[in-house]
């Protein structure tokens, strides 16, 4: 099954290392520097925790200080966003079904 990325990546320069990691809730963008960002990341996806870590934030912060992000890392980040969104949707369906059993 082909797993298409969820977020998009604004690439005006070569793939630079994350200098900052800032989420803008209004524009749904995750900035990695003043000009580059990942777009279309919902607040729910941005805030999603696994093992006590905010996944989308930690992934980028773990890569600070590198010369650049590889295209593989960029594509992986976008796929993570989609996987988290699908996980949230699935959890909501399970919660709905579970509530039906509590009669």
Short mmCIF file of C-alpha atoms in Angstrom, two decimals:
data_model
loop_
_atom_site.label_atom_id
_atom_site.label_comp_id
_atom_site.label_asym_id
_atom_site.label_seq_id
_atom_site.Cartn_x
_atom_site.Cartn_y
_atom_site.Cartn_z
CA UNK A 1 0.00 0.00 0.00
CA UNK A 2 1.36 3.41 -0.96
CA UNK A 3 1.51 5.73 2.03
CA UNK A 4 1.32 9.31 0.79
CA UNK A 5 2.68 12.07 3.02
CA UNK A 6 0.20 14.17 4.97
CA UNK A 7 2.02 17.45 5.48
CA UNK A 8 3.76 19.51 2.83
CA UNK A 9 7.22 21.03 2.94
CA UNK A 10 8.07 24.59 1.93
CA UNK A 11 11.53 24.42 0.40
CA UNK A 12 12.90 27.79 -0.68
CA UNK A 13 16.53 26.94 0.12
CA UNK A 14 18.57 23.78 0.32
CA UNK A 15 17.34 21.45 3.03
CA UNK A 16 18.71 23.25 6.06
CA UNK A 17 18.99 21.92 9.57
CA UNK A 18 16.23 22.89 11.96
CA UNK A 19 17.35 26.06 13.73
CA UNK A 20 14.06 26.50 15.55
CA UNK A 21 11.01 24.34 15.94
CA UNK A 22 7.90 26.48 16.22
CA UNK A 23 4.29 25.52 15.57
CA UNK A 24 1.87 28.19 14.31
CA UNK A 25 -1.65 27.05 15.18
CA UNK A 26 -3.33 29.60 12.88
CA UNK A 27 -1.47 28.60 9.72
CA UNK A 28 -0.94 24.94 10.74
CA UNK A 29 2.78 25.29 10.00
CA UNK A 30 5.81 23.83 11.75
CA UNK A 31 8.71 26.21 11.15
CA UNK A 32 12.25 24.86 11.18
CA UNK A 33 13.81 28.25 10.40
CA UNK A 34 12.60 31.68 9.28
CA UNK A 35 11.81 30.55 5.73
CA UNK A 36 11.18 26.80 5.77
CA UNK A 37 8.25 24.98 7.26
CA UNK A 38 6.05 21.93 7.11
CA UNK A 39 2.47 22.94 6.33
CA UNK A 40 -0.96 21.47 6.95
CA UNK A 41 -0.12 19.98 10.36
CA UNK A 42 -3.21 20.06 12.57
CA UNK A 43 -2.95 21.07 16.20
CA UNK A 44 -4.08 17.57 17.25
CA UNK A 45 -1.27 15.97 15.24
CA UNK A 46 1.27 18.50 16.55
CA UNK A 47 0.29 17.84 20.19
CA UNK A 48 0.07 14.03 19.91
CA UNK A 49 2.10 12.22 22.56
CA UNK A 50 3.71 8.80 22.50
CA UNK A 51 5.63 7.68 25.56
CA UNK A 52 5.35 11.16 27.03
CA UNK A 53 7.00 12.79 23.99
CA UNK A 54 5.39 15.20 21.57
CA UNK A 55 6.32 13.24 18.45
CA UNK A 56 6.32 15.95 15.77
CA UNK A 57 8.35 18.34 17.93
CA UNK A 58 10.86 15.74 19.18
CA UNK A 59 11.65 14.43 15.70
CA UNK A 60 12.83 17.85 14.55
CA UNK A 61 14.55 18.85 17.80
CA UNK A 62 16.57 15.62 17.67
CA UNK A 63 17.94 16.83 14.31
CA UNK A 64 18.98 20.33 15.36
CA UNK A 65 22.58 21.18 14.60
CA UNK A 66 22.88 18.95 11.55
CA UNK A 67 24.02 20.51 8.32
CA UNK A 68 20.76 19.63 6.60
CA UNK A 69 17.72 17.40 6.64
CA UNK A 70 17.83 14.69 4.00
CA UNK A 71 14.91 14.24 1.65
CA UNK A 72 14.37 10.88 3.33
CA UNK A 73 14.00 12.63 6.72
CA UNK A 74 11.66 15.23 5.24
CA UNK A 75 9.46 12.56 3.63
CA UNK A 76 9.53 10.50 6.82
CA UNK A 77 8.36 13.51 8.86
CA UNK A 78 5.46 14.08 6.50
CA UNK A 79 4.48 10.40 6.73
CA UNK A 80 4.63 10.56 10.53
CA UNK A 81 2.07 13.38 10.40
CA UNK A 82 -0.27 11.18 8.37
CA UNK A 83 0.26 8.15 10.60
CA UNK A 84 -0.60 10.22 13.67
CA UNK A 85 -3.73 11.65 12.01
CA UNK A 86 -4.90 8.15 11.08
CA UNK A 87 -4.14 6.93 14.60
CA UNK A 88 -6.23 9.73 16.09
CA UNK A 89 -9.11 8.87 13.75
CA UNK A 90 -8.88 5.18 14.67
CA UNK A 91 -8.77 5.96 18.38
CA UNK A 92 -11.92 8.08 18.02
CA UNK A 93 -13.71 5.19 16.27
CA UNK A 94 -12.64 2.75 19.01
CA UNK A 95 -13.78 5.18 21.72
CA UNK A 96 -17.15 5.52 19.98
CA UNK A 97 -17.59 1.75 19.76
CA UNK A 98 -16.51 1.28 23.35
CA UNK A 99 -19.09 3.80 24.58
CA UNK A 100 -21.77 1.71 22.87
CA UNK A 101 -20.80 -1.28 25.02
CA UNK A 102 -21.29 0.66 28.26
CA UNK A 103 -25.04 0.17 28.47
#
